[in-house]
Short mmCIF file of N, CA and C in Angstrom, two decimals:
data_model
loop_
_atom_site.label_atom_id
_atom_site.label_comp_id
_atom_site.label_asym_id
_atom_site.label_seq_id
_atom_site.Cartn_x
_atom_site.Cartn_y
_atom_site.Cartn_z
N MET A 1 0.89 -1.13 -0.08
CA MET A 1 0.15 -0.06 0.01
C MET A 1 0.91 1.23 0.01
N ILE A 2 0.69 2.02 -0.98
CA ILE A 2 1.56 3.24 -0.94
C ILE A 2 0.54 4.54 -0.59
N VAL A 3 0.81 5.35 0.29
CA VAL A 3 0.10 6.51 0.78
C VAL A 3 0.93 7.74 0.49
N ASP A 4 0.41 8.73 -0.30
CA ASP A 4 0.95 9.92 -0.47
C ASP A 4 0.67 10.85 0.85
N ALA A 5 1.41 12.04 0.84
CA ALA A 5 1.19 12.89 1.86
C ALA A 5 -0.40 13.32 1.91
N ALA A 6 -1.05 13.52 0.78
CA ALA A 6 -2.42 13.89 1.07
C ALA A 6 -3.11 12.75 1.56
N GLY A 7 -2.81 11.61 1.11
CA GLY A 7 -3.46 10.35 1.92
C GLY A 7 -3.19 10.26 3.33
N PHE A 8 -1.94 10.40 3.54
CA PHE A 8 -1.75 10.31 5.09
C PHE A 8 -2.55 11.41 5.77
N THR A 9 -2.64 12.59 5.31
CA THR A 9 -3.25 13.75 5.99
C THR A 9 -4.72 13.22 6.28
N GLU A 10 -5.52 12.65 5.25
CA GLU A 10 -6.69 12.06 5.31
C GLU A 10 -6.73 10.94 6.56
N LEU A 11 -5.99 10.14 6.40
CA LEU A 11 -5.96 9.08 7.54
C LEU A 11 -5.79 9.91 8.86
N TYR A 12 -4.95 10.77 9.10
CA TYR A 12 -4.60 11.45 10.40
C TYR A 12 -5.64 12.17 10.81
N LYS A 13 -6.54 12.86 9.87
CA LYS A 13 -7.70 13.39 10.31
C LYS A 13 -8.74 12.73 11.10
N THR A 14 -8.80 11.36 10.83
CA THR A 14 -9.72 10.58 11.47
C THR A 14 -9.40 10.17 12.78
N VAL A 15 -8.09 10.38 13.13
CA VAL A 15 -7.62 9.96 14.62
C VAL A 15 -6.96 11.08 15.50
N TYR A 16 -6.73 12.40 14.94
CA TYR A 16 -5.80 13.11 15.69
C TYR A 16 -6.44 13.58 16.91
N ARG A 17 -7.79 13.81 17.03
CA ARG A 17 -8.16 14.17 18.43
C ARG A 17 -8.05 13.01 19.40
N ASP A 18 -8.31 11.68 19.08
CA ASP A 18 -8.08 10.57 19.86
C ASP A 18 -6.75 10.46 20.14
N LEU A 19 -5.66 10.76 19.43
CA LEU A 19 -4.20 10.42 19.75
C LEU A 19 -3.92 11.47 20.78
N TYR A 20 -4.31 12.85 20.68
CA TYR A 20 -4.05 13.87 21.61
C TYR A 20 -4.51 13.37 23.08
N ARG A 21 -5.87 12.93 23.00
CA ARG A 21 -6.55 12.52 24.20
C ARG A 21 -5.74 11.37 24.98
N PHE A 22 -5.37 10.50 24.11
CA PHE A 22 -4.55 9.34 24.52
C PHE A 22 -3.21 9.67 25.30
N ALA A 23 -2.73 10.51 24.50
CA ALA A 23 -1.16 11.12 24.84
C ALA A 23 -1.47 11.84 26.30
N LEU A 24 -2.40 12.65 26.18
CA LEU A 24 -2.75 13.42 27.54
C LEU A 24 -3.07 12.68 28.63
N CYS A 25 -3.93 11.61 28.41
CA CYS A 25 -4.26 10.58 29.49
C CYS A 25 -2.75 9.89 30.25
N MET A 26 -1.95 9.51 29.31
CA MET A 26 -0.85 8.87 29.72
C MET A 26 0.33 9.78 30.24
N LEU A 27 0.37 11.08 29.77
CA LEU A 27 1.53 11.86 30.07
C LEU A 27 1.23 12.83 31.15
N ARG A 28 -0.34 13.22 31.14
CA ARG A 28 -0.75 14.05 32.07
C ARG A 28 -0.45 15.62 32.00
N HIS A 29 0.15 15.98 30.87
CA HIS A 29 0.54 17.18 30.55
C HIS A 29 0.46 17.74 28.94
N SER A 30 -0.20 18.81 28.94
CA SER A 30 -0.59 19.05 27.71
C SER A 30 0.76 19.25 26.55
N GLN A 31 1.66 19.94 27.11
CA GLN A 31 2.66 20.03 26.30
C GLN A 31 3.48 18.89 25.77
N ASP A 32 3.60 17.88 26.84
CA ASP A 32 4.14 16.56 26.77
C ASP A 32 3.45 15.87 25.88
N ALA A 33 1.97 15.84 25.72
CA ALA A 33 1.01 15.25 24.98
C ALA A 33 1.28 15.66 23.43
N GLU A 34 1.42 17.00 23.20
CA GLU A 34 1.50 17.47 22.08
C GLU A 34 2.92 16.94 21.40
N ASP A 35 3.97 17.05 22.10
CA ASP A 35 5.31 16.71 21.77
C ASP A 35 5.00 15.19 21.25
N ALA A 36 4.53 14.26 22.21
CA ALA A 36 4.43 12.99 21.80
C ALA A 36 3.65 12.79 20.44
N VAL A 37 2.48 13.32 20.40
CA VAL A 37 1.75 13.10 19.08
C VAL A 37 2.58 13.64 18.04
N SER A 38 3.29 14.68 18.14
CA SER A 38 4.11 15.22 16.90
C SER A 38 5.04 14.10 16.57
N GLU A 39 5.83 13.60 17.64
CA GLU A 39 6.84 12.54 17.46
C GLU A 39 6.12 11.35 16.76
N ALA A 40 5.06 10.98 17.21
CA ALA A 40 4.44 9.69 16.67
C ALA A 40 3.93 9.91 15.24
N VAL A 41 3.50 11.16 14.87
CA VAL A 41 2.82 11.33 13.74
C VAL A 41 4.09 11.23 12.79
N LEU A 42 5.16 12.07 12.98
CA LEU A 42 6.42 12.10 12.06
C LEU A 42 6.87 10.68 11.92
N ALA A 43 6.86 10.12 12.96
CA ALA A 43 7.38 8.49 12.72
C ALA A 43 6.39 7.82 12.04
N ALA A 44 5.21 7.90 12.02
CA ALA A 44 4.04 7.21 11.29
C ALA A 44 4.43 7.64 9.81
N TYR A 45 4.47 8.92 9.41
CA TYR A 45 4.83 9.33 8.20
C TYR A 45 5.89 8.87 7.59
N GLU A 46 7.05 8.84 8.44
CA GLU A 46 8.46 8.45 7.75
C GLU A 46 8.22 6.79 7.49
N ASN A 47 7.39 6.20 8.22
CA ASN A 47 7.35 4.79 8.02
C ASN A 47 5.92 4.22 7.39
N ILE A 48 5.38 5.05 6.83
CA ILE A 48 3.89 4.67 6.25
C ILE A 48 4.09 3.68 5.20
N HIS A 49 5.10 3.37 4.67
CA HIS A 49 5.35 2.38 3.60
C HIS A 49 5.26 0.85 4.30
N LYS A 50 5.55 1.00 5.62
CA LYS A 50 5.49 -0.31 6.32
C LYS A 50 3.95 -0.74 6.62
N LEU A 51 3.00 0.06 6.52
CA LEU A 51 1.60 -0.12 6.79
C LEU A 51 1.01 -0.90 5.62
N ARG A 52 0.56 -1.99 5.96
CA ARG A 52 0.00 -2.93 4.80
C ARG A 52 -1.41 -2.79 4.49
N LYS A 53 -2.17 -2.49 5.32
CA LYS A 53 -3.59 -2.29 5.14
C LYS A 53 -3.99 -0.75 5.66
N GLU A 54 -4.65 -0.03 5.00
CA GLU A 54 -5.28 1.26 5.29
C GLU A 54 -6.16 1.20 6.82
N GLU A 55 -6.95 0.12 6.74
CA GLU A 55 -7.91 -0.17 7.77
C GLU A 55 -7.20 -0.28 9.07
N ALA A 56 -5.81 -0.84 9.08
CA ALA A 56 -5.08 -0.90 10.29
C ALA A 56 -4.39 0.16 10.76
N PHE A 57 -4.60 1.40 10.03
CA PHE A 57 -3.92 2.78 10.27
C PHE A 57 -3.99 3.20 11.77
N ARG A 58 -5.44 3.07 12.28
CA ARG A 58 -5.68 3.62 13.69
C ARG A 58 -4.87 2.89 14.72
N ALA A 59 -4.97 1.49 14.71
CA ALA A 59 -4.14 0.67 15.67
C ALA A 59 -2.72 0.93 15.66
N TRP A 60 -2.27 0.82 14.39
CA TRP A 60 -0.90 1.21 13.87
C TRP A 60 -0.20 2.49 14.86
N ILE A 61 -0.90 3.69 14.31
CA ILE A 61 -0.42 5.02 14.94
C ILE A 61 -0.65 5.00 16.44
N PHE A 62 -1.75 4.39 16.88
CA PHE A 62 -1.88 4.39 18.29
C PHE A 62 -0.57 3.35 18.96
N THR A 63 -0.24 2.46 18.42
CA THR A 63 0.90 1.74 18.77
C THR A 63 2.12 2.40 18.92
N ILE A 64 2.36 3.34 17.66
CA ILE A 64 3.51 4.10 17.72
C ILE A 64 3.39 5.22 18.89
N LEU A 65 2.17 5.79 18.84
CA LEU A 65 2.24 6.74 20.16
C LEU A 65 2.34 6.13 21.62
N ALA A 66 1.79 4.96 21.82
CA ALA A 66 1.91 4.36 22.92
C ALA A 66 3.48 4.10 23.19
N ASN A 67 4.28 3.59 22.31
CA ASN A 67 5.61 3.65 22.48
C ASN A 67 6.26 4.91 22.88
N VAL A 68 5.86 6.00 21.92
CA VAL A 68 6.46 7.26 22.15
C VAL A 68 6.32 7.77 23.58
N CYS A 69 5.04 7.41 24.23
CA CYS A 69 4.68 7.89 25.49
C CYS A 69 5.37 7.18 26.47
N ARG A 70 5.44 5.89 26.38
CA ARG A 70 6.31 4.89 27.15
C ARG A 70 7.53 5.43 27.45
N LYS A 71 8.22 5.67 26.28
CA LYS A 71 9.53 6.32 26.32
C LYS A 71 9.75 7.53 26.84
N LYS A 72 8.86 8.69 26.82
CA LYS A 72 8.86 9.86 27.47
C LYS A 72 8.75 9.53 28.93
N LEU A 73 7.72 8.59 29.33
CA LEU A 73 7.45 8.25 30.87
C LEU A 73 8.59 7.75 31.49
N LYS A 74 9.42 6.86 30.91
CA LYS A 74 10.54 6.23 31.40
C LYS A 74 11.54 7.27 31.30
N GLY A 75 11.84 8.29 30.56
CA GLY A 75 12.74 9.29 30.51
C GLY A 75 12.49 10.26 31.43
N LYS A 76 11.45 10.57 31.84
CA LYS A 76 10.82 11.53 32.84
C LYS A 76 10.94 11.15 34.16
N GLU A 77 10.93 9.63 34.26
CA GLU A 77 11.01 9.01 35.65
C GLU A 77 12.46 9.07 36.16
N ARG A 78 13.28 8.57 35.08
CA ARG A 78 14.81 8.72 35.31
C ARG A 78 15.23 10.11 35.80
N THR A 79 14.74 11.25 34.93
CA THR A 79 15.20 12.46 35.18
C THR A 79 14.71 13.10 36.47
N GLU A 80 13.39 12.53 37.06
CA GLU A 80 13.06 13.08 38.42
C GLU A 80 13.92 12.30 39.31
N GLN A 81 14.33 11.11 39.25
CA GLN A 81 15.14 10.32 40.29
C GLN A 81 16.42 10.87 40.43
N GLU A 82 17.16 11.61 39.26
CA GLU A 82 18.44 12.23 39.29
C GLU A 82 18.18 13.59 39.91
N LEU A 83 17.01 14.27 39.68
CA LEU A 83 17.05 15.44 40.50
C LEU A 83 16.50 15.64 41.66
N LEU A 84 15.95 14.41 42.39
CA LEU A 84 15.71 14.43 43.68
C LEU A 84 16.93 14.13 44.46
N PRO A 85 17.04 14.94 45.63
CA PRO A 85 18.29 14.83 46.47
C PRO A 85 18.05 13.31 47.21
N HIS A 86 19.05 12.57 47.38
CA HIS A 86 18.95 11.28 47.74
C HIS A 86 18.23 11.24 49.33
N HIS A 87 18.25 12.32 49.97
CA HIS A 87 17.57 12.21 51.42
C HIS A 87 16.30 12.79 51.27
N ALA A 88 15.76 13.28 50.19
CA ALA A 88 14.37 13.79 49.90
C ALA A 88 13.40 12.53 50.31
N LYS A 89 12.42 13.14 51.04
CA LYS A 89 11.35 11.83 51.33
C LYS A 89 10.39 11.96 50.36
N GLU A 90 9.86 10.89 49.71
CA GLU A 90 8.98 10.52 48.88
C GLU A 90 7.43 10.81 49.35
N GLU A 91 6.61 11.72 48.90
CA GLU A 91 5.28 11.84 49.32
C GLU A 91 4.36 10.50 49.08
N PRO A 92 3.44 10.20 49.83
CA PRO A 92 2.82 8.89 49.59
C PRO A 92 2.39 8.90 48.41
N CYS A 93 1.70 9.82 47.60
CA CYS A 93 0.91 9.91 46.61
C CYS A 93 2.05 9.82 45.25
N ASP A 94 3.14 10.36 45.64
CA ASP A 94 4.25 10.06 44.44
C ASP A 94 4.58 8.62 44.44
N GLY A 95 4.75 8.03 45.62
CA GLY A 95 5.23 6.41 45.70
C GLY A 95 4.05 5.71 44.98
N LEU A 96 2.86 6.14 45.28
CA LEU A 96 1.72 5.28 44.61
C LEU A 96 1.81 5.41 43.03
N ARG A 97 2.01 6.78 42.62
CA ARG A 97 2.12 7.20 41.24
C ARG A 97 3.11 6.31 40.44
N ILE A 98 4.29 6.15 41.30
CA ILE A 98 5.50 5.59 40.69
C ILE A 98 5.25 3.87 40.60
N ASP A 99 4.47 3.35 41.77
CA ASP A 99 3.98 1.94 41.77
C ASP A 99 3.24 1.80 40.48
N VAL A 100 2.28 2.61 40.36
CA VAL A 100 1.12 2.46 39.24
C VAL A 100 1.96 2.57 38.00
N GLN A 101 2.62 3.36 37.75
CA GLN A 101 3.55 3.40 36.65
C GLN A 101 4.34 2.18 36.18
N LYS A 102 5.04 1.61 37.27
CA LYS A 102 5.77 0.31 37.17
C LYS A 102 4.87 -0.76 36.96
N ALA A 103 3.73 -0.85 37.34
CA ALA A 103 2.77 -1.88 37.18
C ALA A 103 2.30 -1.87 35.65
N PHE A 104 2.09 -0.41 35.30
CA PHE A 104 1.61 -0.43 33.92
C PHE A 104 2.55 -0.65 32.87
N PHE A 105 3.88 -0.44 33.15
CA PHE A 105 4.89 -0.65 32.28
C PHE A 105 5.21 -2.44 32.20
N ILE A 106 4.72 -3.06 32.99
CA ILE A 106 4.76 -4.49 32.96
C ILE A 106 3.98 -5.15 31.80
N LEU A 107 2.90 -4.18 31.41
CA LEU A 107 1.96 -4.90 30.42
C LEU A 107 2.68 -4.66 29.08
N ASP A 108 2.15 -5.60 28.02
CA ASP A 108 2.71 -5.48 26.91
C ASP A 108 2.01 -4.09 26.11
N GLY A 109 2.53 -3.69 24.98
CA GLY A 109 1.95 -2.68 24.11
C GLY A 109 0.43 -2.55 24.10
N GLU A 110 -0.03 -3.62 23.56
CA GLU A 110 -1.54 -3.58 23.58
C GLU A 110 -2.25 -3.61 24.67
N GLU A 111 -1.89 -4.15 25.79
CA GLU A 111 -2.49 -4.06 26.99
C GLU A 111 -2.35 -2.56 27.42
N GLN A 112 -1.27 -1.97 27.29
CA GLN A 112 -1.03 -0.45 27.79
C GLN A 112 -2.02 0.37 27.04
N THR A 113 -2.35 0.19 25.82
CA THR A 113 -3.01 0.86 25.09
C THR A 113 -4.45 0.83 25.57
N ILE A 114 -4.85 -0.55 25.77
CA ILE A 114 -6.25 -0.98 26.20
C ILE A 114 -6.40 -0.28 27.50
N VAL A 115 -5.74 -0.34 28.47
CA VAL A 115 -5.88 0.25 29.67
C VAL A 115 -5.96 1.69 29.74
N ALA A 116 -4.82 2.26 28.99
CA ALA A 116 -4.91 3.64 29.05
C ALA A 116 -6.12 4.36 28.28
N LEU A 117 -6.47 3.79 27.28
CA LEU A 117 -7.83 4.46 26.77
C LEU A 117 -8.99 4.11 27.64
N SER A 118 -9.07 2.74 28.30
CA SER A 118 -10.11 2.69 29.15
C SER A 118 -10.10 3.60 30.55
N VAL A 119 -9.03 3.27 31.25
CA VAL A 119 -8.89 3.75 32.55
C VAL A 119 -8.59 5.26 32.52
N PHE A 120 -7.64 5.67 31.62
CA PHE A 120 -7.30 7.04 31.84
C PHE A 120 -8.07 7.87 30.71
N GLY A 121 -8.38 7.34 29.59
CA GLY A 121 -9.14 8.02 28.69
C GLY A 121 -10.80 8.14 28.77
N GLY A 122 -11.34 7.10 29.58
CA GLY A 122 -12.55 7.13 29.81
C GLY A 122 -13.29 6.36 28.43
N TYR A 123 -12.80 5.72 27.73
CA TYR A 123 -13.36 5.17 26.42
C TYR A 123 -14.21 4.05 26.81
N THR A 124 -15.30 3.57 26.12
CA THR A 124 -15.78 2.39 26.31
C THR A 124 -15.23 1.08 25.56
N SER A 125 -15.50 -0.01 25.99
CA SER A 125 -14.90 -1.15 25.32
C SER A 125 -15.49 -1.12 23.80
N ARG A 126 -16.56 -0.66 23.57
CA ARG A 126 -16.78 -0.72 22.05
C ARG A 126 -16.02 0.47 21.31
N GLU A 127 -15.70 1.53 22.12
CA GLU A 127 -14.97 2.68 21.10
C GLU A 127 -13.51 2.13 21.08
N ILE A 128 -13.10 1.54 21.95
CA ILE A 128 -11.74 0.96 22.08
C ILE A 128 -11.55 -0.15 20.80
N GLY A 129 -12.67 -0.96 20.86
CA GLY A 129 -12.56 -1.97 19.83
C GLY A 129 -12.70 -1.49 18.50
N GLU A 130 -13.55 -0.30 18.39
CA GLU A 130 -13.42 0.47 16.85
C GLU A 130 -11.95 0.96 16.67
N MET A 131 -11.38 1.61 17.77
CA MET A 131 -10.11 2.17 17.29
C MET A 131 -9.13 1.12 16.99
N LEU A 132 -9.00 -0.02 17.78
CA LEU A 132 -8.19 -1.07 17.51
C LEU A 132 -8.43 -2.21 16.79
N LYS A 133 -9.73 -2.10 16.13
CA LYS A 133 -10.23 -3.20 15.30
C LYS A 133 -10.51 -4.36 15.91
N MET A 134 -10.99 -4.35 17.20
CA MET A 134 -11.25 -5.52 17.90
C MET A 134 -12.68 -5.60 18.20
N ASN A 135 -12.93 -6.83 18.78
CA ASN A 135 -14.43 -6.99 19.38
C ASN A 135 -14.24 -6.41 20.64
N ALA A 136 -15.43 -5.76 21.21
CA ALA A 136 -15.67 -5.24 22.24
C ALA A 136 -15.35 -6.24 23.36
N ASN A 137 -15.96 -7.54 23.32
CA ASN A 137 -15.70 -8.56 24.39
C ASN A 137 -14.12 -8.86 24.46
N THR A 138 -13.55 -8.81 23.17
CA THR A 138 -12.14 -8.99 23.43
C THR A 138 -11.26 -7.76 24.29
N VAL A 139 -11.72 -6.77 23.87
CA VAL A 139 -11.22 -5.66 24.72
C VAL A 139 -11.32 -5.74 26.06
N ARG A 140 -12.62 -6.17 26.52
CA ARG A 140 -12.86 -6.34 27.96
C ARG A 140 -12.09 -7.38 28.74
N SER A 141 -12.13 -8.47 28.03
CA SER A 141 -11.20 -9.54 28.40
C SER A 141 -9.66 -9.05 28.74
N ARG A 142 -9.12 -8.44 27.61
CA ARG A 142 -7.76 -8.05 27.48
C ARG A 142 -7.49 -7.14 28.84
N ARG A 143 -8.69 -6.10 28.83
CA ARG A 143 -8.52 -5.16 29.95
C ARG A 143 -8.42 -5.86 31.18
N SER A 144 -9.57 -6.83 31.34
CA SER A 144 -9.52 -7.48 32.67
C SER A 144 -8.23 -8.15 33.24
N ARG A 145 -7.59 -8.88 31.97
CA ARG A 145 -6.24 -9.56 32.43
C ARG A 145 -5.14 -8.44 32.63
N ALA A 146 -5.29 -7.42 32.00
CA ALA A 146 -4.23 -6.41 31.98
C ALA A 146 -4.46 -6.02 33.48
N LEU A 147 -5.52 -5.50 33.93
CA LEU A 147 -5.70 -4.83 35.14
C LEU A 147 -5.21 -5.92 36.30
N GLU A 148 -5.72 -7.22 36.18
CA GLU A 148 -5.22 -8.23 37.17
C GLU A 148 -3.86 -8.37 37.23
N LYS A 149 -2.99 -8.21 36.11
CA LYS A 149 -1.60 -8.45 36.22
C LYS A 149 -1.03 -6.99 37.01
N MET A 150 -1.52 -5.92 36.63
CA MET A 150 -1.11 -4.70 37.53
C MET A 150 -1.40 -4.73 38.92
N SER A 151 -2.51 -5.51 39.16
CA SER A 151 -3.19 -5.79 40.54
C SER A 151 -2.03 -6.41 41.37
N VAL A 152 -1.46 -7.58 40.64
CA VAL A 152 -0.62 -8.61 41.17
C VAL A 152 0.70 -7.78 41.62
N VAL A 153 1.15 -6.80 40.64
CA VAL A 153 2.31 -6.14 40.98
C VAL A 153 2.05 -5.11 42.01
N LEU A 154 1.11 -4.38 42.14
CA LEU A 154 0.78 -3.37 43.10
C LEU A 154 0.77 -4.06 44.54
N LYS A 155 0.22 -5.37 44.52
CA LYS A 155 0.18 -5.96 45.93
C LYS A 155 1.52 -6.26 46.32
N GLU A 156 2.47 -6.56 45.36
CA GLU A 156 3.90 -6.95 45.86
C GLU A 156 4.66 -5.76 46.23
N GLU A 157 4.24 -4.50 45.77
CA GLU A 157 4.94 -3.29 46.04
C GLU A 157 4.90 -2.88 47.68
#
């Protein structure tokens, strides 16, 4: 499948709002979300030749964005740890946030996408299914398994 710039723009128009909302839910800062979406769109445009089916565009670009967000979150966590003095006390909510992020990162890419869209984004299983080209029941079962994985990790913390 070969897509030119105009074709890519048309595909992008169908998902741009959802991409931003997804990134905002994951990163919690509008500037970070905008940067992540820009980076993901650029990567998608540069690699559009790898996309085999136009129908898979939505899931494909969300996967790219999820990877960009994960990379940014890991980098941000590392930077925050470097900036904190070693004797600084962690606030309870900061510790919980870090624990939840660690639990989130044990999930595979698809699970992270489903959990982020569902829990952080407030999307229904049907909406997520449409975005990712999955059955709503499949989304529900994968979300349930992913949340169970996170729960196990959080109980260990």
